[in-house]
XYZ file of N, CA and C in Angstrom:
846
model
N 159.619 124.268 34.237
C 158.639 123.178 34.278
C 157.306 123.698 34.790
N 156.186 123.163 34.298
C 154.883 123.638 34.760
C 154.667 123.390 36.235
N 155.212 122.246 36.745
C 155.045 121.957 38.176
C 155.704 123.040 39.030
N 156.871 123.540 38.565
C 157.581 124.564 39.317
C 156.798 125.875 39.320
N 156.172 126.207 38.183
C 155.373 127.432 38.113
C 154.189 127.336 39.058
N 153.530 126.174 39.075
C 152.397 125.957 39.971
C 152.832 126.096 41.422
N 153.926 125.424 41.766
C 154.404 125.453 43.145
C 154.827 126.845 43.561
N 155.466 127.579 42.651
C 155.938 128.922 42.973
C 154.780 129.850 43.308
N 153.687 129.747 42.562
C 152.512 130.582 42.827
C 151.993 130.336 44.236
N 151.853 129.065 44.608
C 151.332 128.745 45.930
C 152.332 129.102 47.012
N 153.599 128.840 46.753
C 154.623 129.164 47.743
C 154.658 130.659 48.025
N 154.521 131.473 46.994
C 154.479 132.917 47.189
C 153.342 133.309 48.120
N 152.178 132.696 47.942
C 151.026 133.016 48.781
C 151.295 132.657 50.226
N 151.988 131.539 50.440
C 152.286 131.117 51.804
C 153.259 132.082 52.470
N 154.298 132.477 51.739
C 155.302 133.366 52.306
C 154.700 134.722 52.649
N 153.720 135.173 51.884
C 153.118 136.477 52.102
C 152.139 136.487 53.276
N 151.820 135.310 53.810
C 150.861 135.209 54.909
C 151.491 134.468 56.079
N 152.337 135.156 56.865
C 152.991 134.485 57.982
C 151.986 133.975 59.000
N 152.292 132.826 59.578
C 151.402 132.193 60.541
C 151.725 132.686 61.950
N 150.714 133.089 62.669
C 150.881 133.549 64.038
C 150.668 132.374 64.981
N 151.700 131.983 65.713
C 151.591 130.879 66.659
C 151.502 131.428 68.081
N 150.922 130.630 68.953
C 150.776 131.027 70.348
C 152.148 131.195 70.983
N 152.257 132.177 71.886
C 153.546 132.493 72.496
C 154.126 131.321 73.282
N 153.244 130.467 73.842
C 153.732 129.375 74.673
C 154.125 128.143 73.857
N 154.069 128.248 72.540
C 154.464 127.135 71.682
C 155.880 127.375 71.179
N 156.759 126.415 71.456
C 158.128 126.516 70.962
C 158.139 126.146 69.485
N 158.571 127.073 68.645
C 158.570 126.825 67.206
C 159.694 125.872 66.834
N 159.342 124.822 66.095
C 160.329 123.864 65.599
C 160.867 124.375 64.269
N 161.828 125.277 64.353
C 162.389 125.886 63.149
C 162.952 124.818 62.232
N 162.566 124.880 60.975
C 163.071 123.927 59.998
C 162.292 122.647 59.909
N 161.244 122.497 60.727
C 160.448 121.277 60.724
C 159.020 121.573 60.283
N 158.417 120.638 59.554
C 157.044 120.791 59.090
C 156.473 119.416 58.759
N 155.152 119.385 58.596
C 154.471 118.149 58.197
C 153.563 118.463 57.011
N 153.526 117.545 56.048
C 152.742 117.715 54.832
C 151.749 116.557 54.701
N 150.461 116.911 54.571
C 149.412 115.896 54.521
C 148.689 115.915 53.176
N 148.589 114.754 52.540
C 147.663 114.575 51.432
C 146.241 114.689 51.995
N 145.252 114.924 51.131
C 143.871 115.096 51.590
C 143.012 113.856 51.339
N 142.812 113.491 50.071
C 141.864 112.435 49.732
C 142.313 111.074 50.242
N 141.474 110.455 51.075
C 141.705 109.151 51.702
C 142.820 109.168 52.746
N 143.464 110.319 52.922
C 144.486 110.457 53.962
C 143.942 111.294 55.115
N 143.508 112.496 54.811
C 142.893 113.355 55.818
C 141.395 113.106 55.929
N 140.765 112.813 54.806
C 139.313 112.602 54.791
C 138.968 111.327 54.035
N 137.816 110.789 54.349
C 137.320 109.596 53.666
C 136.787 109.985 52.294
N 137.329 109.379 51.246
C 136.876 109.668 49.896
C 137.620 110.829 49.281
N 137.031 111.379 48.219
C 137.684 112.412 47.427
C 136.951 113.734 47.532
N 137.684 114.783 47.880
C 137.080 116.109 48.022
C 136.506 116.601 46.699
N 137.154 116.264 45.589
C 136.687 116.732 44.286
C 135.300 116.206 43.961
N 134.991 114.996 44.396
C 133.664 114.432 44.185
C 132.595 115.318 44.802
N 132.840 115.785 46.014
C 131.848 116.611 46.705
C 131.749 118.000 46.078
N 132.867 118.523 45.602
C 132.833 119.800 44.888
C 131.987 119.659 43.628
N 132.197 118.567 42.885
C 131.450 118.348 41.646
C 129.957 118.192 41.917
N 129.615 117.478 42.961
C 128.196 117.324 43.314
C 127.555 118.673 43.600
N 128.259 119.481 44.355
C 127.709 120.796 44.705
C 127.598 121.689 43.468
N 128.567 121.599 42.560
C 128.487 122.374 41.332
C 127.302 121.939 40.487
N 127.033 120.647 40.449
C 125.885 120.168 39.676
C 124.577 120.646 40.301
N 124.505 120.634 41.639
C 123.311 121.146 42.317
C 123.059 122.602 41.945
N 124.141 123.337 41.742
C 124.013 124.753 41.384
C 123.834 124.966 39.877
N 123.703 123.855 39.145
C 123.505 123.896 37.687
C 124.676 124.555 36.969
N 125.895 124.291 37.490
C 127.082 124.825 36.836
C 127.378 124.085 35.537
N 126.876 122.840 35.413
C 127.025 122.096 34.174
C 125.897 121.084 34.061
N 125.744 120.519 32.869
C 124.616 119.640 32.590
C 124.910 118.210 33.011
N 123.845 117.409 33.050
C 124.001 116.007 33.396
C 124.823 115.274 32.341
N 124.637 115.650 31.074
C 125.408 114.995 30.017
C 126.890 115.309 30.148
N 127.223 116.566 30.531
C 128.624 116.905 30.781
C 129.158 116.117 31.966
N 128.355 116.005 33.010
C 128.770 115.249 34.188
C 129.008 113.789 33.848
N 128.156 113.232 32.977
C 128.308 111.837 32.581
C 129.632 111.621 31.851
N 129.995 112.556 30.950
C 131.267 112.445 30.247
C 132.443 112.520 31.199
N 132.345 113.425 32.167
C 133.392 113.574 33.166
C 133.533 112.287 33.980
N 132.398 111.727 34.413
C 132.414 110.507 35.213
C 132.995 109.338 34.427
N 132.652 109.238 33.125
C 133.153 108.128 32.315
C 134.668 108.185 32.160
N 135.213 109.380 31.941
C 136.663 109.522 31.834
C 137.338 109.113 33.138
N 136.753 109.499 34.241
C 137.335 109.139 35.529
C 137.186 107.649 35.801
N 136.089 107.049 35.330
C 135.894 105.614 35.509
C 137.018 104.843 34.802
N 137.323 105.219 33.551
C 138.403 104.576 32.815
C 139.739 104.819 33.515
N 139.880 106.014 34.065
C 141.102 106.410 34.768
C 141.402 105.446 35.918
N 140.382 105.083 36.698
C 140.588 104.187 37.833
C 140.719 102.733 37.389
N 139.855 102.297 36.458
C 139.844 100.901 36.070
C 141.132 100.485 35.353
N 141.756 101.388 34.593
C 142.969 101.056 33.862
C 144.224 101.348 34.667
N 144.068 102.035 35.799
C 145.217 102.451 36.575
C 145.664 103.842 36.178
N 146.465 104.465 37.017
C 146.855 105.846 36.794
C 148.068 105.941 35.865
N 147.979 106.817 34.896
C 149.120 107.206 34.089
C 148.905 108.652 33.682
N 149.952 109.281 33.150
C 149.856 110.708 32.897
C 148.822 111.055 31.827
N 148.611 110.143 30.858
C 147.584 110.400 29.850
C 146.210 110.492 30.495
N 145.943 109.584 31.440
C 144.657 109.613 32.146
C 144.534 110.863 33.007
N 145.623 111.207 33.716
C 145.595 112.383 34.579
C 145.298 113.630 33.755
N 145.933 113.758 32.595
C 145.707 114.930 31.754
C 144.293 114.948 31.183
N 143.727 113.773 30.904
C 142.357 113.713 30.403
C 141.372 114.207 31.458
N 141.550 113.757 32.701
C 140.693 114.214 33.797
C 140.867 115.713 34.018
N 142.111 116.163 33.977
C 142.388 117.587 34.159
C 141.670 118.430 33.106
N 141.763 118.018 31.841
C 141.166 118.798 30.764
C 139.646 118.843 30.890
N 139.032 117.729 31.302
C 137.578 117.715 31.492
C 137.166 118.682 32.593
N 137.896 118.651 33.702
C 137.563 119.525 34.831
C 137.717 120.991 34.452
N 138.762 121.312 33.701
C 138.992 122.700 33.311
C 137.899 123.204 32.383
N 137.446 122.345 31.474
C 136.371 122.729 30.563
C 135.114 123.094 31.342
N 134.808 122.310 32.375
C 133.601 122.563 33.165
C 133.750 123.805 34.042
N 134.989 124.140 34.431
C 135.197 125.266 35.344
C 135.243 126.614 34.632
N 135.488 126.614 33.335
C 135.631 127.872 32.602
C 134.384 128.741 32.758
N 134.605 130.020 33.126
C 133.501 130.964 33.271
C 132.929 131.056 34.667
N 133.340 130.169 35.575
C 132.867 130.230 36.959
C 133.703 131.267 37.709
N 133.077 132.061 38.566
C 133.798 133.114 39.266
C 134.558 132.569 40.466
N 135.629 133.265 40.823
C 136.426 132.877 41.985
C 135.591 132.954 43.257
N 134.768 133.979 43.375
C 133.932 134.124 44.566
C 132.975 132.944 44.713
N 132.444 132.464 43.586
C 131.540 131.314 43.635
C 132.263 130.075 44.138
N 133.489 129.853 43.674
C 134.241 128.671 44.096
C 134.604 128.765 45.577
N 134.954 129.960 46.037
C 135.267 130.122 47.454
C 134.038 129.849 48.324
N 132.889 130.384 47.919
C 131.656 130.138 48.668
C 131.289 128.671 48.607
N 131.479 128.067 47.439
C 131.182 126.654 47.280
C 132.067 125.812 48.197
N 133.345 126.194 48.309
C 134.259 125.475 49.183
C 133.803 125.482 50.630
N 133.295 126.619 51.088
C 132.783 126.707 52.458
C 131.577 125.782 52.653
N 130.672 125.777 51.677
C 129.487 124.925 51.766
C 129.864 123.450 51.741
N 130.777 123.100 50.845
C 131.192 121.705 50.719
C 131.835 121.227 52.018
N 132.645 122.083 52.633
C 133.275 121.672 53.893
C 132.220 121.428 54.968
N 131.298 122.370 55.132
C 130.289 122.249 56.180
C 129.353 121.064 55.963
N 128.942 120.858 54.717
C 127.920 119.852 54.426
C 128.466 118.453 54.166
N 129.696 118.367 53.659
C 130.161 117.067 53.172
C 131.538 116.633 53.666
N 132.443 117.565 53.878
C 133.808 117.183 54.202
C 134.038 117.028 55.699
N 133.523 117.955 56.487
C 133.814 117.947 57.923
C 133.514 116.606 58.572
N 132.378 116.014 58.227
C 131.992 114.743 58.830
C 132.813 113.571 58.321
N 133.601 113.793 57.265
C 134.409 112.717 56.676
C 135.885 112.815 57.040
N 136.243 113.780 57.866
C 137.631 113.890 58.320
C 137.961 112.685 59.210
N 139.070 112.017 58.920
C 139.492 110.907 59.771
C 139.996 111.470 61.104
N 139.379 111.129 62.233
C 139.834 111.652 63.531
C 141.306 111.337 63.804
N 141.761 110.157 63.393
C 143.151 109.790 63.638
C 144.131 110.686 62.906
N 143.830 110.990 61.636
C 144.717 111.875 60.872
C 144.677 113.291 61.425
N 143.489 113.734 61.782
C 143.362 115.069 62.370
C 144.183 115.167 63.647
N 144.172 114.116 64.453
C 144.940 114.112 65.700
C 146.445 114.191 65.413
N 146.893 113.519 64.367
C 148.312 113.588 64.008
C 148.707 115.012 63.607
N 147.856 115.656 62.808
C 148.137 117.039 62.390
C 148.161 117.969 63.599
N 147.216 117.795 64.499
C 147.147 118.647 65.686
C 148.356 118.448 66.591
N 148.865 117.220 66.651
C 150.050 116.963 67.462
C 151.260 117.725 66.922
N 151.412 117.764 65.606
C 152.501 118.546 65.011
C 152.364 120.028 65.368
N 151.147 120.543 65.297
C 150.927 121.947 65.637
C 151.250 122.216 67.104
N 150.874 121.291 67.969
C 151.086 121.487 69.410
C 152.568 121.611 69.758
N 153.416 120.889 69.023
C 154.839 120.950 69.346
C 155.560 122.037 68.543
N 154.803 122.818 67.746
C 155.393 123.975 67.084
C 155.785 123.792 65.632
N 155.370 122.676 65.017
C 155.668 122.485 63.589
C 154.554 123.077 62.735
N 154.921 123.582 61.573
C 153.927 124.019 60.607
C 153.346 122.803 59.894
N 152.074 122.910 59.518
C 151.389 121.793 58.866
C 150.694 122.293 57.605
N 151.050 121.700 56.470
C 150.442 122.058 55.200
C 149.703 120.875 54.591
N 148.636 121.180 53.889
C 147.990 120.188 53.036
C 148.645 120.253 51.662
N 148.775 119.111 51.013
C 149.333 119.036 49.660
C 148.402 118.153 48.841
N 147.674 118.750 47.902
C 146.581 118.023 47.263
C 146.323 118.497 45.836
N 145.772 117.604 45.016
C 145.358 117.969 43.661
C 144.063 118.772 43.658
N 143.388 118.831 44.793
C 142.164 119.610 44.927
C 142.439 121.090 44.625
N 141.478 121.811 44.025
C 141.675 123.246 43.769
C 142.120 123.979 45.025
N 143.055 124.904 44.869
C 143.642 125.594 46.013
C 142.593 126.296 46.868
N 141.518 126.799 46.247
C 140.478 127.494 47.018
C 139.813 126.548 48.019
N 139.537 125.325 47.582
C 138.905 124.343 48.461
C 139.904 123.837 49.497
N 141.136 123.578 49.063
C 142.169 123.119 49.989
C 142.414 124.145 51.091
N 142.355 125.433 50.731
C 142.565 126.494 51.719
C 141.443 126.525 52.744
N 140.214 126.288 52.312
C 139.091 126.226 53.252
C 139.321 125.107 54.267
N 139.703 123.926 53.786
C 139.949 122.794 54.682
C 141.058 123.129 55.670
N 142.154 123.689 55.163
C 143.284 124.047 56.014
C 142.889 125.072 57.072
N 142.156 126.098 56.652
C 141.748 127.157 57.583
C 140.822 126.622 58.654
N 139.840 125.819 58.265
C 138.888 125.281 59.232
C 139.566 124.384 60.265
N 140.627 123.702 59.857
C 141.330 122.811 60.775
C 142.446 123.513 61.543
N 142.652 124.809 61.254
C 143.672 125.567 61.968
C 145.088 125.220 61.559
N 145.268 124.756 60.320
C 146.591 124.385 59.842
C 147.325 125.607 59.282
N 148.561 125.408 58.887
C 149.378 126.514 58.410
C 148.933 127.018 57.050
N 148.643 126.111 56.134
C 148.251 126.510 54.792
C 148.058 125.309 53.904
N 147.921 125.546 52.608
C 147.652 124.469 51.661
C 148.354 124.709 50.343
N 148.812 123.629 49.748
C 149.299 123.606 48.374
C 148.251 122.852 47.569
N 147.756 123.462 46.493
C 146.726 122.816 45.688
C 146.845 123.213 44.239
N 145.990 122.636 43.411
C 145.984 122.962 41.996
C 145.461 124.387 41.798
N 146.171 125.176 40.996
C 145.849 126.589 40.817
C 145.263 126.816 39.425
N 144.054 127.358 39.372
C 143.418 127.686 38.108
C 143.724 129.115 37.688
N 143.888 129.330 36.392
C 144.138 130.677 35.879
C 142.868 131.516 35.976
N 143.026 132.770 36.396
C 141.882 133.663 36.607
C 142.081 134.954 35.820
N 141.030 135.386 35.144
C 141.014 136.689 34.479
C 139.686 137.366 34.772
N 139.761 138.619 35.233
C 138.550 139.387 35.549
C 137.651 138.645 36.533
N 138.279 137.978 37.476
C 137.514 137.324 38.530
C 136.878 136.007 38.147
N 137.199 135.467 36.942
C 136.607 134.207 36.504
C 137.697 133.250 36.015
N 137.443 131.962 36.180
C 138.387 130.962 35.717
C 138.353 130.883 34.197
N 139.529 130.765 33.604
C 139.635 130.757 32.138
C 139.514 129.356 31.553
N 139.614 128.330 32.381
C 139.658 126.970 31.862
C 141.084 126.481 31.648
N 142.073 127.260 32.135
C 143.475 126.863 32.053
C 144.048 126.779 33.464
N 145.165 126.093 33.581
C 145.851 125.992 34.856
C 147.077 126.883 34.902
N 147.454 127.292 36.109
C 148.761 127.897 36.347
C 149.681 126.734 36.703
N 150.541 126.359 35.776
C 151.327 125.152 35.979
C 150.529 123.933 35.582
N 150.488 122.911 36.442
C 149.779 121.682 36.132
C 149.067 121.206 37.385
N 148.276 120.130 37.235
C 147.577 119.570 38.374
C 148.599 119.129 39.423
N 148.353 119.422 40.676
C 149.298 119.088 41.744
C 149.092 117.625 42.138
N 149.771 116.756 41.410
C 149.549 115.316 41.542
C 150.875 114.593 41.375
N 151.092 113.525 42.144
C 152.279 112.701 41.990
C 153.563 113.486 42.179
N 154.502 113.389 41.221
C 155.803 114.071 41.364
C 155.686 115.574 41.535
N 154.598 116.183 41.017
C 154.431 117.631 41.158
C 154.330 118.034 42.628
N 153.802 117.150 43.474
C 153.730 117.457 44.902
C 155.132 117.593 45.495
N 156.021 116.716 45.083
C 157.400 116.781 45.591
C 158.076 118.075 45.166
N 157.827 118.499 43.918
C 158.394 119.755 43.444
C 157.878 120.927 44.281
N 156.560 120.926 44.545
C 155.960 122.008 45.322
C 156.531 122.066 46.736
N 156.645 120.907 47.371
C 157.165 120.865 48.743
C 158.624 121.303 48.781
N 159.402 120.928 47.778
C 160.798 121.353 47.750
C 160.906 122.871 47.666
N 160.073 123.497 46.835
C 160.101 124.954 46.720
C 159.702 125.627 48.032
N 158.681 125.090 48.689
C 158.274 125.649 49.982
C 159.388 125.463 51.010
N 160.023 124.299 50.992
C 161.123 124.050 51.927
C 162.255 125.045 51.711
N 162.568 125.321 50.457
C 163.640 126.282 50.152
C 163.271 127.678 50.650
N 162.023 128.075 50.450
C 161.601 129.426 50.830
C 161.436 129.571 52.343
N 161.035 128.483 53.002
C 160.768 128.535 54.443
C 161.971 128.110 55.276
N 163.032 127.675 54.625
C 164.205 127.222 55.362
C 163.982 125.915 56.099
N 163.229 124.996 55.488
C 162.940 123.711 56.120
C 164.050 122.707 55.838
N 164.317 121.875 56.816
C 165.225 120.746 56.649
C 164.356 119.518 56.412
N 164.275 119.065 55.169
C 163.362 117.968 54.841
C 163.701 116.676 55.573
N 164.935 116.524 56.004
C 165.286 115.340 56.800
C 164.583 115.348 58.147
N 164.116 116.530 58.566
C 163.395 116.656 59.835
C 161.928 117.008 59.616
N 161.403 116.638 58.441
C 159.989 116.877 58.124
C 159.241 115.554 57.962
N 157.915 115.652 58.007
C 157.029 114.501 57.888
C 156.169 114.651 56.629
N 155.761 113.532 56.047
C 154.787 113.534 54.957
C 153.858 112.353 55.142
N 152.574 112.568 54.843
C 151.536 111.557 55.046
C 150.732 111.388 53.756
N 150.508 110.135 53.339
C 149.705 109.881 52.148
C 149.159 108.464 52.149
N 148.130 108.250 51.305
C 147.516 106.927 51.124
C 147.924 106.285 49.804
N 148.514 107.042 48.885
C 148.669 106.604 47.503
C 150.124 106.391 47.097
N 150.356 105.324 46.290
C 151.685 105.077 45.752
C 152.139 106.201 44.827
N 151.196 106.980 44.304
C 151.570 108.114 43.458
C 152.359 109.160 44.229
N 152.244 109.139 45.566
C 152.943 110.126 46.390
C 154.265 109.612 46.943
N 154.745 108.497 46.423
C 156.045 107.995 46.870
C 157.150 109.029 46.665
N 157.164 109.807 45.553
C 158.194 110.849 45.439
C 158.164 111.848 46.591
N 156.966 112.202 47.068
C 156.842 113.104 48.207
C 157.299 112.415 49.487
N 156.865 111.196 49.682
C 157.184 110.481 50.914
C 158.679 110.213 51.059
N 159.336 109.918 49.950
C 160.762 109.577 50.031
C 161.666 110.795 50.196
N 161.126 111.994 49.993
C 161.977 113.179 50.094
C 162.079 113.709 51.527
N 161.261 113.178 52.440
C 161.304 113.636 53.830
C 161.937 112.569 54.714
N 162.358 113.001 55.892
C 162.981 112.066 56.817
C 162.011 111.159 57.524
N 160.726 111.583 57.566
C 159.720 110.813 58.296
C 158.483 110.567 57.426
N 158.537 109.611 56.501
C 157.357 109.273 55.707
C 156.397 108.410 56.515
N 155.109 108.719 56.418
C 154.086 107.961 57.144
C 152.962 107.626 56.173
N 152.499 106.392 56.220
C 151.471 105.904 55.315
C 150.151 105.785 56.062
N 149.074 106.330 55.475
C 147.747 106.292 56.089
C 146.761 105.697 55.088
N 145.995 104.704 55.514
C 144.976 104.065 54.663
C 145.540 103.717 53.284
N 146.635 102.976 53.218
C 147.370 102.838 51.950
C 146.676 101.963 50.909
N 146.960 102.264 49.627
C 146.577 101.340 48.569
C 147.577 100.176 48.605
N 147.300 99.137 47.827
C 148.089 97.905 47.923
C 149.562 98.142 47.593
N 149.818 98.941 46.558
C 151.199 99.179 46.150
C 151.968 99.950 47.216
N 151.334 100.962 47.793
C 152.013 101.740 48.826
C 152.213 100.912 50.087
N 151.254 100.053 50.409
C 151.414 99.195 51.591
C 152.654 98.307 51.436
N 152.832 97.728 50.250
C 154.021 96.890 50.010
C 155.302 97.714 50.131
N 155.269 98.911 49.527
C 156.453 99.778 49.578
C 156.786 100.168 51.021
N 155.762 100.466 51.795
C 155.980 100.844 53.187
C 156.563 99.676 53.987
N 156.049 98.479 53.727
C 156.567 97.305 54.436
C 158.027 97.043 54.083
N 158.355 97.192 52.799
C 159.730 96.952 52.362
C 160.698 97.984 52.918
N 160.190 99.202 53.213
C 161.060 100.277 53.692
C 160.870 100.592 55.174
N 160.078 99.762 55.835
C 159.861 99.907 57.278
C 159.280 101.269 57.653
N 158.319 101.756 56.823
C 157.625 102.997 57.122
C 156.440 102.730 58.044
N 156.130 103.665 58.940
C 154.936 103.512 59.786
C 153.665 103.502 58.932
N 152.704 102.674 59.315
C 151.427 102.574 58.595
C 150.290 102.711 59.594
N 149.370 103.650 59.301
C 148.133 103.794 60.058
C 146.969 103.472 59.128
N 146.028 102.684 59.601
C 144.835 102.401 58.800
C 143.617 102.698 59.660
N 142.925 103.790 59.335
C 141.785 104.238 60.120
C 140.455 103.733 59.569
N 140.508 102.908 58.514
C 139.289 102.336 57.958
C 138.874 101.139 58.801
N 137.577 100.892 58.866
C 137.086 99.770 59.662
C 136.775 98.592 58.746
N 137.669 97.598 58.737
C 137.419 96.372 58.009
C 137.427 96.490 56.505
N 138.146 97.489 55.960
C 138.195 97.622 54.501
C 139.630 97.592 54.025
N 139.831 97.038 52.853
C 141.145 97.030 52.229
C 141.216 98.086 51.139
N 142.379 98.675 50.953
C 142.521 99.749 49.972
C 142.243 99.284 48.549
N 142.313 97.979 48.305
C 142.148 97.505 46.932
C 140.694 97.295 46.528
N 139.749 97.500 47.416
C 138.348 97.297 47.052
C 137.900 98.361 46.081
N 136.881 98.033 45.258
C 136.412 98.965 44.240
C 135.905 100.256 44.853
N 135.211 100.150 46.001
C 134.660 101.350 46.614
C 135.724 102.348 46.984
N 136.856 101.864 47.496
C 137.926 102.781 47.872
C 138.739 103.212 46.663
N 138.869 102.342 45.683
C 139.530 102.770 44.455
C 138.771 103.925 43.820
N 137.453 103.870 43.938
C 136.633 104.901 43.300
C 136.682 106.221 44.029
N 137.381 106.278 45.145
C 137.463 107.524 45.904
C 138.879 108.081 45.915
N 139.706 107.724 44.924
C 141.077 108.192 44.879
C 141.207 109.437 44.039
N 142.408 109.707 43.531
C 142.761 111.010 42.980
C 141.734 111.587 42.019
N 141.250 110.803 41.099
C 140.322 111.342 40.104
C 139.040 111.856 40.682
N 138.587 111.306 41.814
C 137.401 111.849 42.471
C 136.205 110.946 42.463
N 136.270 109.771 43.093
C 135.123 108.890 43.271
C 134.444 108.578 41.942
N 135.127 107.847 41.110
C 134.697 107.656 39.736
C 133.307 107.027 39.638
N 133.186 105.803 40.096
C 131.856 105.193 40.074
C 130.907 105.963 40.995
N 131.409 106.347 42.163
C 130.584 107.098 43.108
C 130.149 108.438 42.574
N 130.982 109.054 41.719
C 130.621 110.339 41.137
C 129.349 110.209 40.309
N 129.321 109.193 39.430
C 128.138 109.010 38.589
C 126.902 108.702 39.442
N 127.070 107.824 40.458
C 125.939 107.499 41.309
C 125.473 108.718 42.083
N 126.438 109.557 42.516
C 126.071 110.770 43.240
C 125.301 111.736 42.376
N 125.734 111.902 41.127
C 125.024 112.791 40.222
C 123.611 112.292 39.951
N 123.442 110.972 39.871
C 122.125 110.438 39.537
C 121.084 110.765 40.601
N 121.562 111.005 41.815
C 120.637 111.373 42.892
C 120.022 112.741 42.662
N 120.729 113.583 41.901
C 120.264 114.937 41.667
C 119.756 115.116 40.242
N 119.422 113.994 39.562
C 118.955 114.057 38.190
C 117.707 114.916 38.096
N 117.691 115.820 37.173
C 116.539 116.715 37.018
C 116.510 117.259 35.617
N 115.814 118.343 35.358
C 115.746 118.915 34.022
C 117.125 119.291 33.508
N 117.381 119.006 32.277
C 118.678 119.377 31.684
C 118.711 120.873 31.464
N 119.886 121.432 31.575
C 120.043 122.883 31.403
C 120.058 123.211 29.923
């Protein structure tokens, strides 16, 4: 399966980079916590900020950005399904083809400093830090490109990240994926592979998410936790007596503004963000 190939690539990278923990921390062998990123760890969608920064660097034209935004707009307004997910994926890959890996890594650092750091939810960050303090490993699990997810993980001092992996040849992205976008059920596949390789007992692991699309991930661990949930996930959490944290001030997950900041990447907000940087066409 493509999800397994994607997960295996990332899992290999994690196994090859053992995490050094402080000597005074008792390691919780077999225990770990997995955090979604968009609307769970940070306010809004990381991909939106990556796209804005790419447009500032003239990586693609305004007309290309408009097409990308329109596909994502339909994606949110009609609801998520695999046809929509694949459409968004294909648009993103087309725009990424020919960009160098070094450029994306540098871009990830800039995006974190300028746009992501200030949007980290303090409450979610505190939960991740608590897991680290008691000796559990903490991974991010996100559809965001692995290069950007790794920057976020490193800056926060986490164990590592599982993210969408782009195919690279001669130091440049080809416009293809290794496996598939790390979204929905693919996250559960990735976490299972990491658990197998790391010797984790999923009954003693935690998972955190805002989206009903991550129910497969949440149900596979012994401690599912819901953060800033959408309406469907809130109902599911209530029916299953899952803990719910909501770090938003006076907002409901069903509002258009928050819908526009989900998996696809701030659909309406993406177009409005691009319009701020409108300039000569390339």
